[in-house]
C-alpha positions as a printed NumPy array, in Angstrom:
array([[ 90.057,  98.765, 119.737],
       [ 93.252, 100.271, 118.313],
       [ 94.753,  96.773, 118.369],
       [ 92.236,  95.714, 115.729],
       [ 93.23 ,  98.612, 113.454],
       [ 96.948,  98.01 , 113.916],
       [ 96.402,  94.315, 113.31 ],
       [ 94.583,  95.188, 110.082],
       [ 97.477,  97.342, 108.875],
       [100.04 ,  94.703, 109.792],
       [ 97.95 ,  92.043, 108.029],
       [ 98.652,  93.906, 104.799],
       [102.301,  92.829, 105.131],
       [101.171,  89.369, 104.026],
       [100.694,  90.872, 100.555],
       [104.478,  91.29 , 100.427],
       [106.417,  94.024,  98.629],
       [104.564,  95.417,  95.629],
       [106.641,  97.463,  93.25 ],
       [105.025, 100.111,  91.066],
       [103.394, 103.505,  91.516],
       [ 99.919, 102.891,  90.086],
       [ 98.239, 101.56 ,  93.256],
       [ 99.735, 104.333,  95.393],
       [ 98.673, 106.98 ,  92.888],
       [ 95.128, 105.629,  92.865],
       [ 94.999, 105.378,  96.663],
       [ 96.287, 108.943,  96.988],
       [ 93.634, 110.068,  94.528],
       [ 90.933, 108.392,  96.6  ],
       [ 92.303, 110.361,  99.586],
       [ 91.978, 113.631,  97.645],
       [ 95.646, 113.823,  96.588],
       [ 96.811, 115.257,  99.938],
       [100.453, 115.254,  98.782],
       [ 99.713, 118.209,  96.502],
       [ 98.948, 120.535,  99.415],
       [102.395, 120.798, 101.028],
       [106.045, 120.838, 100.006],
       [108.056, 117.665, 100.478],
       [111.57 , 116.287, 100.134],
       [112.155, 112.708,  99.004],
       [115.239, 110.958, 100.393],
       [116.76 , 108.015,  98.496],
       [119.885, 105.913,  99.113],
       [120.96 , 102.704, 100.843],
       [122.317, 103.754, 104.235],
       [121.811, 107.021, 106.09 ],
       [118.354, 107.862, 104.721],
       [116.716, 107.896, 108.144],
       [119.499, 109.826, 109.863],
       [119.645, 112.444, 107.106],
       [115.854, 112.779, 107.065],
       [115.809, 113.25 , 110.847],
       [118.513, 115.941, 110.635],
       [116.67 , 117.896, 107.931],
       [113.394, 117.626, 109.84 ],
       [114.894, 118.723, 113.142],
       [116.579, 121.799, 111.645],
       [113.255, 122.842, 110.129],
       [111.464, 122.207, 113.43 ],
       [113.984, 124.331, 115.354],
       [113.462, 127.056, 112.733],
       [109.797, 127.231, 113.719],
       [108.182, 125.147, 110.994],
       [105.671, 122.325, 111.292],
       [107.469, 119.337, 109.799],
       [106.231, 115.908, 108.806],
       [108.689, 113.002, 108.881],
       [107.896, 109.647, 107.286],
       [110.472, 106.876, 107.779],
       [110.668, 103.099, 107.782],
       [110.845, 100.55 , 109.201],
       [109.797, 101.117, 112.815],
       [111.486,  99.791, 115.942],
       [108.511,  99.131, 118.235],
       [105.256, 100.626, 116.897],
       [104.056, 101.627, 113.433],
       [103.259, 105.081, 114.887],
       [107.016, 105.831, 114.807],
       [106.964, 105.869, 111.015],
       [104.813, 109.016, 110.892],
       [105.819, 112.008, 112.992],
       [105.151, 115.733, 113.114],
       [107.834, 117.754, 114.904],
       [109.135, 114.529, 116.406],
       [105.799, 113.343, 117.848],
       [104.395, 110.077, 116.51 ],
       [100.946, 109.904, 114.935],
       [ 98.164, 109.261, 117.456],
       [ 96.126, 106.071, 117.365],
       [ 92.906, 108.018, 116.757],
       [ 94.298, 109.384, 113.498],
       [ 95.161, 105.876, 112.323],
       [ 91.602, 104.776, 113.166],
       [ 90.101, 107.741, 111.29 ],
       [ 92.149, 106.995, 108.173],
       [ 91.241, 103.317, 108.052],
       [ 87.551, 104.047, 108.672],
       [ 87.55 , 106.498, 105.76 ],
       [ 89.651, 104.613, 103.235],
       [ 89.548, 100.891, 104.022],
       [ 87.254, 100.259, 101.081],
       [ 89.761, 101.871,  98.7  ],
       [ 92.611,  99.902, 100.261],
       [ 90.7  ,  96.667,  99.704],
       [ 89.578,  97.479,  96.153],
       [ 93.119,  98.458,  95.119],
       [ 94.659,  95.538,  97.038],
       [ 97.192,  98.01 ,  98.446],
       [100.28 ,  96.722, 100.235],
       [101.298,  97.669, 103.773],
       [103.862, 100.232, 102.633],
       [101.539, 101.735, 100.037],
       [ 98.85 , 102.135, 102.685],
       [101.274, 103.604, 105.236],
       [102.513, 106.1  , 102.638],
       [ 98.959, 107.253, 101.934],
       [ 98.268, 107.449, 105.677],
       [101.374, 109.585, 106.186],
       [100.623, 112.199, 103.532],
       [ 96.914, 112.245, 104.457],
       [ 97.896, 112.947, 108.074],
       [100.459, 115.593, 107.133],
       [ 97.877, 117.377, 105.027],
       [ 95.221, 117.119, 107.74 ],
       [ 97.613, 118.658, 110.261],
       [ 98.718, 121.325, 107.75 ],
       [102.472, 120.76 , 107.85 ],
       [104.715, 123.33 , 106.188],
       [106.91 , 120.616, 104.686],
       [107.409, 116.854, 104.929],
       [110.543, 114.71 , 104.677],
       [109.726, 111.382, 103.032],
       [112.188, 108.498, 103.272],
       [112.025, 106.13 , 100.316],
       [111.347, 102.552, 101.327],
       [113.002, 100.508,  98.591],
       [114.796, 101.767,  95.496],
       [113.024, 104.775,  94.041],
       [111.825, 104.051,  90.521],
       [108.928, 101.902,  91.721],
       [108.672, 103.01 ,  95.354],
       [105.46 , 104.476,  96.789],
       [107.186, 107.673,  97.923],
       [107.979, 108.527,  94.302],
       [104.217, 108.83 ,  93.719],
       [104.136, 111.73 ,  96.195],
       [105.627, 114.249,  93.727],
       [108.237, 115.781,  96.027],
       [109.871, 119.118,  95.208],
       [113.454, 118.049,  95.938],
       [115.399, 114.782,  95.868],
       [118.185, 113.978,  98.342],
       [120.516, 111.   ,  97.907],
       [122.606, 109.351, 100.633],
       [125.239, 106.643, 100.146],
       [124.542, 103.734,  97.794],
       [125.778, 100.205,  98.388],
       [124.57 ,  96.637,  97.987],
       [121.35 ,  95.769,  99.794],
       [118.105,  94.098,  98.683],
       [120.013,  92.723,  95.681],
       [117.257,  90.155,  95.074],
       [114.953,  93.076,  94.218],
       [117.109,  96.023,  93.133],
       [119.935,  94.343,  91.227],
       [123.239,  92.569,  91.795],
       [125.583,  95.512,  91.144],
       [125.755,  98.949,  92.765],
       [125.199, 100.478,  89.33 ],
       [121.924,  98.57 ,  88.902],
       [120.892,  99.603,  92.415],
       [121.877, 103.223,  91.688],
       [119.665, 103.202,  88.595],
       [116.638, 102.018,  90.575],
       [117.195, 104.796,  93.093],
       [117.923, 107.732,  90.779],
       [114.841, 106.97 ,  88.699],
       [112.926, 108.765,  91.451],
       [114.32 , 111.906,  89.773],
       [111.656, 113.685,  87.747],
       [111.646, 116.432,  85.146],
       [113.147, 119.749,  86.304],
       [113.832, 118.316,  89.767],
       [117.081, 118.979,  91.635],
       [118.886, 116.106,  93.351],
       [121.372, 116.902,  96.118],
       [123.664, 113.931,  96.605],
       [126.776, 112.716,  98.342],
       [129.79 , 112.405,  96.04 ],
       [129.503, 108.817,  94.765],
       [132.06 , 106.749,  92.874],
       [132.297, 107.605,  89.174],
       [130.371, 104.555,  87.928],
       [127.362, 105.602,  90.005],
       [127.685, 109.214,  88.91 ],
       [127.645, 108.037,  85.291],
       [124.309, 106.331,  85.924],
       [123.02 , 109.47 ,  87.632],
       [124.175, 111.758,  84.818],
       [122.468, 109.649,  82.17 ],
       [119.149, 109.701,  84.024],
       [119.397, 113.433,  84.817],
       [119.957, 114.221,  81.149],
       [117.039, 112.   ,  80.18 ],
       [114.574, 113.839,  82.437],
       [116.221, 117.268,  82.061],
       [117.128, 117.602,  85.712],
       [120.228, 118.523,  87.724],
       [122.35 , 116.757,  90.31 ],
       [124.504, 118.646,  92.806],
       [127.161, 116.707,  94.711],
       [128.395, 117.718,  98.151],
       [132.131, 117.875,  98.783],
       [134.729, 118.313, 101.521],
       [133.008, 116.61 , 104.438],
       [135.253, 115.949, 107.417],
       [134.564, 115.672, 111.127],
       [131.078, 116.177, 112.499],
       [130.439, 119.858, 113.101],
       [127.375, 119.725, 115.31 ],
       [125.72 , 116.318, 115.519],
       [126.111, 114.044, 118.512],
       [125.143, 110.835, 116.701],
       [127.927, 108.257, 116.921],
       [130.02 , 107.298, 113.895],
       [132.188, 109.249, 111.469],
       [129.822, 108.278, 108.612],
       [127.318, 110.747, 110.081],
       [129.567, 113.617, 108.923],
       [128.535, 112.901, 105.355],
       [124.86 , 112.82 , 106.313],
       [125.269, 116.057, 108.256],
       [126.739, 117.955, 105.318],
       [124.049, 116.529, 103.044],
       [121.397, 117.826, 105.449],
       [123.016, 121.275, 105.645],
       [123.292, 121.519, 101.854],
       [119.656, 120.509, 101.507],
       [118.497, 123.083, 104.055],
       [120.369, 125.859, 102.253],
       [118.564, 124.921,  99.054],
       [115.176, 125.659, 100.662],
       [114.98 , 129.314,  99.665],
       [111.271, 129.507, 100.556],
       [112.126, 128.882, 104.213],
       [113.878, 131.235, 106.631],
       [116.631, 129.279, 108.375],
       [119.753, 130.818, 109.9  ],
       [123.07 , 129.257, 110.889],
       [122.084, 129.119, 114.565],
       [118.987, 127.107, 113.652],
       [121.16 , 124.695, 111.686],
       [123.614, 124.283, 114.568],
       [120.85 , 123.794, 117.145],
       [118.855, 121.472, 114.915],
       [121.828, 119.229, 114.268],
       [123.177, 119.208, 117.824],
       [119.773, 118.19 , 119.253],
       [118.788, 115.571, 116.665],
       [117.873, 112.152, 118.021],
       [117.698, 109.091, 115.763],
       [117.205, 105.807, 117.653],
       [118.931, 102.574, 116.763],
       [121.965, 104.175, 115.131],
       [124.946, 103.229, 117.309],
       [122.669, 104.363, 120.13 ],
       [124.001, 104.021, 123.665],
       [121.23 , 102.361, 125.654],
       [123.006, 101.329, 128.872],
       [126.021, 102.174, 131.052],
       [128.302,  99.791, 132.994],
       [128.615,  97.798, 130.896],
       [128.293, 100.116, 127.925],
       [125.679,  98.814, 125.494],
       [124.925, 100.117, 122.011],
       [122.052,  99.243, 119.7  ],
       [122.531,  99.557, 115.952],
       [120.247,  98.503, 113.1  ],
       [123.212,  97.798, 110.779],
       [122.231,  94.965, 108.446],
       [124.402,  95.217, 105.328],
       [128.087,  95.493, 104.399],
       [128.335,  99.302, 104.478],
       [126.446,  99.79 , 107.743],
       [128.371,  97.028, 109.545],
       [131.618,  98.485, 108.262],
       [130.688, 101.883, 109.76 ],
       [129.643, 100.218, 113.016],
       [132.938,  98.317, 113.268],
       [134.938, 101.48 , 112.542],
       [133.266, 103.144, 115.521],
       [133.629, 100.158, 117.86 ],
       [137.34 ,  99.94 , 117.043],
       [137.81 , 103.359, 118.671],
       [136.463, 102.077, 122.006],
       [138.447, 100.484, 124.824],
       [137.381,  97.285, 126.522],
       [136.386,  93.742, 125.653],
       [133.965,  93.951, 122.732],
       [130.96 ,  91.643, 122.477],
       [128.564,  91.522, 119.532],
       [125.02 ,  90.156, 119.835],
       [123.746,  89.722, 116.274],
       [120.498,  88.649, 114.611],
       [119.642,  89.032, 110.925],
       [116.714,  88.813, 108.534],
       [117.006,  86.907, 105.263],
       [118.555,  88.4  , 102.095],
       [121.226,  90.276, 104.077],
       [124.633,  89.492, 102.615],
       [127.433,  90.072, 105.136],
       [130.024,  87.762, 103.602],
       [132.298,  90.611, 102.517],
       [132.38 ,  92.161, 105.995],
       [132.634,  89.011, 108.138],
       [136.415,  89.316, 108.528],
       [136.013,  92.93 , 109.678],
       [133.385,  91.91 , 112.251],
       [135.563,  89.075, 113.544],
       [138.604,  91.306, 113.897],
       [136.598,  94.009, 115.684],
       [134.849,  91.896, 118.319],
       [136.36 ,  89.614, 120.949],
       [133.17 ,  87.584, 121.275],
       [130.188,  87.066, 118.954],
       [126.829,  85.809, 120.15 ],
       [124.472,  84.796, 117.348],
       [120.746,  84.783, 118.001],
       [117.516,  85.255, 116.023],
       [114.608,  87.727, 115.954],
       [111.884,  85.078, 115.535],
       [109.99 ,  87.55 , 113.35 ],
       [109.056,  86.68 , 109.77 ],
       [111.931,  86.037, 107.365],
       [114.48 ,  85.729, 110.182],
       [117.742,  83.864, 109.796],
       [117.864,  80.981, 112.313],
       [120.754,  81.343, 114.755],
       [122.051,  77.962, 113.633],
       [122.402,  79.253, 110.052],
       [123.838,  82.587, 111.152],
       [126.503,  80.8  , 113.167],
       [127.929,  79.269, 109.988],
       [128.96 ,  82.713, 108.72 ],
       [131.632,  83.019, 111.387],
       [134.866,  81.082, 111.432],
       [136.375,  81.278, 114.863],
       [135.983,  79.817, 118.33 ],
       [134.744,  83.053, 119.899],
       [131.224,  82.457, 118.531],
       [128.372,  81.337, 120.776],
       [124.843,  80.467, 119.659],
       [121.931,  81.476, 121.919],
       [118.639,  81.021, 120.09 ],
       [116.501,  82.684, 122.765],
       [116.735,  86.392, 121.903],
       [116.173,  87.734, 125.396],
       [118.678,  85.281, 126.859],
       [121.247,  86.432, 124.274],
       [120.691,  90.099, 125.116],
       [120.877,  89.417, 128.844],
       [124.549,  88.453, 128.597],
       [125.175,  92.028, 129.739],
       [124.088,  91.016, 133.238],
       [127.115,  88.755, 133.625],
       [129.542,  90.971, 131.688],
       [132.339,  93.01 , 133.203],
       [131.63 ,  96.69 , 133.839],
       [134.286,  97.698, 131.313],
       [132.92 ,  95.503, 128.507],
       [131.481,  97.021, 125.326],
       [128.345,  95.204, 124.122],
       [126.806,  95.914, 120.723],
       [123.38 ,  94.556, 119.791],
       [122.969,  94.771, 116.025],
       [121.578,  93.37 , 112.815],
       [117.888,  94.205, 112.681],
       [115.118,  96.722, 113.355],
       [113.155,  93.715, 114.6  ],
       [115.284,  93.66 , 117.752],
       [113.651,  96.97 , 118.732],
       [110.68 ,  95.617, 120.746],
       [112.712,  93.287, 122.954],
       [115.382,  95.962, 123.52 ],
       [112.717,  98.542, 124.384],
       [111.183,  96.175, 126.929],
       [114.447,  94.967, 128.499],
       [116.053,  98.404, 128.839],
       [112.796, 100.313, 129.422],
       [113.366, 102.839, 126.641],
       [110.956, 104.25 , 124.083],
       [111.77 , 104.823, 120.454],
       [108.479, 106.566, 119.675],
       [109.053, 110.323, 120.   ],
       [112.278, 112.089, 119.032]])
């Protein structure tokens, strides 16, 4: 039975990405405007949104609060997108929501993400969360999460991604993101390059709001997530937590919350001997961070990569080639995937092998040396096959 409801939700993806807040606002209104009944934090940015959101949520959970966490995309099941204190939404709650509001969804012609956003805040309200952390899906100005009227805005790093929708330059992309900022709303942000800060300042002045930039991040203090880029996300999470004056959170809660945070698919070690990592890196900045981490490891380094369309890696190809001793290109076979044959053309050297069968590409670890380092990367859509092959769940954190 649940398969029918999940299939219905996934069928909404055929409507594509719909930018604009009006449909979400109307759908939320038909649900009784549940977003008005709890505090929430909206997280914008290009990379690090999910990790930062998970850190903030886990600190609050450790501090004794009931915390909603809405993220996207998922790795194996749509339930992962909506969690309370780390536990994914139950199927029965998804069924209840669709039974109550399917007519509104149909009348409004709501998209998949718009519907999932409404489901998330409806569920958080039903379960009476103290606060929710809402990760923006795409941009900010016209993203469904911006319709949820959050109390605080948090901004992670900004780089090129989804250029076909958000703009060709980082400044255009920054504008789309910072337009989530509303009147008298504080934005806590990493310390961007000046051209981005100029865009931010102009928008903040326009809506009479403030932006506070974090500074002086160095090595990770508490988190055990791999990659030096997580230091920036960690400090952003700490700064955000300390802004929540309505919540009682001490330094021990912060340390425990950060040290115990789990965020799957982010340079996540999923196997030993050989060592295998899974990372959802899919743009220049995230692959650059991944390569920086892999360069610190000893052993022959093998990359298994699959991408979706509209992911421009041209500026980081040389870095990838210099980091890995062998590159195996494959494909996800899920909508909008890049065929392995096309992906192969990105790379210039004789260490590249094409294996179109995804499972066969991943199974190269079975013939690898015990000291090899294997990285599977490029897409969230690799999640299901990785979960099945390595018998790991990404659902609860």
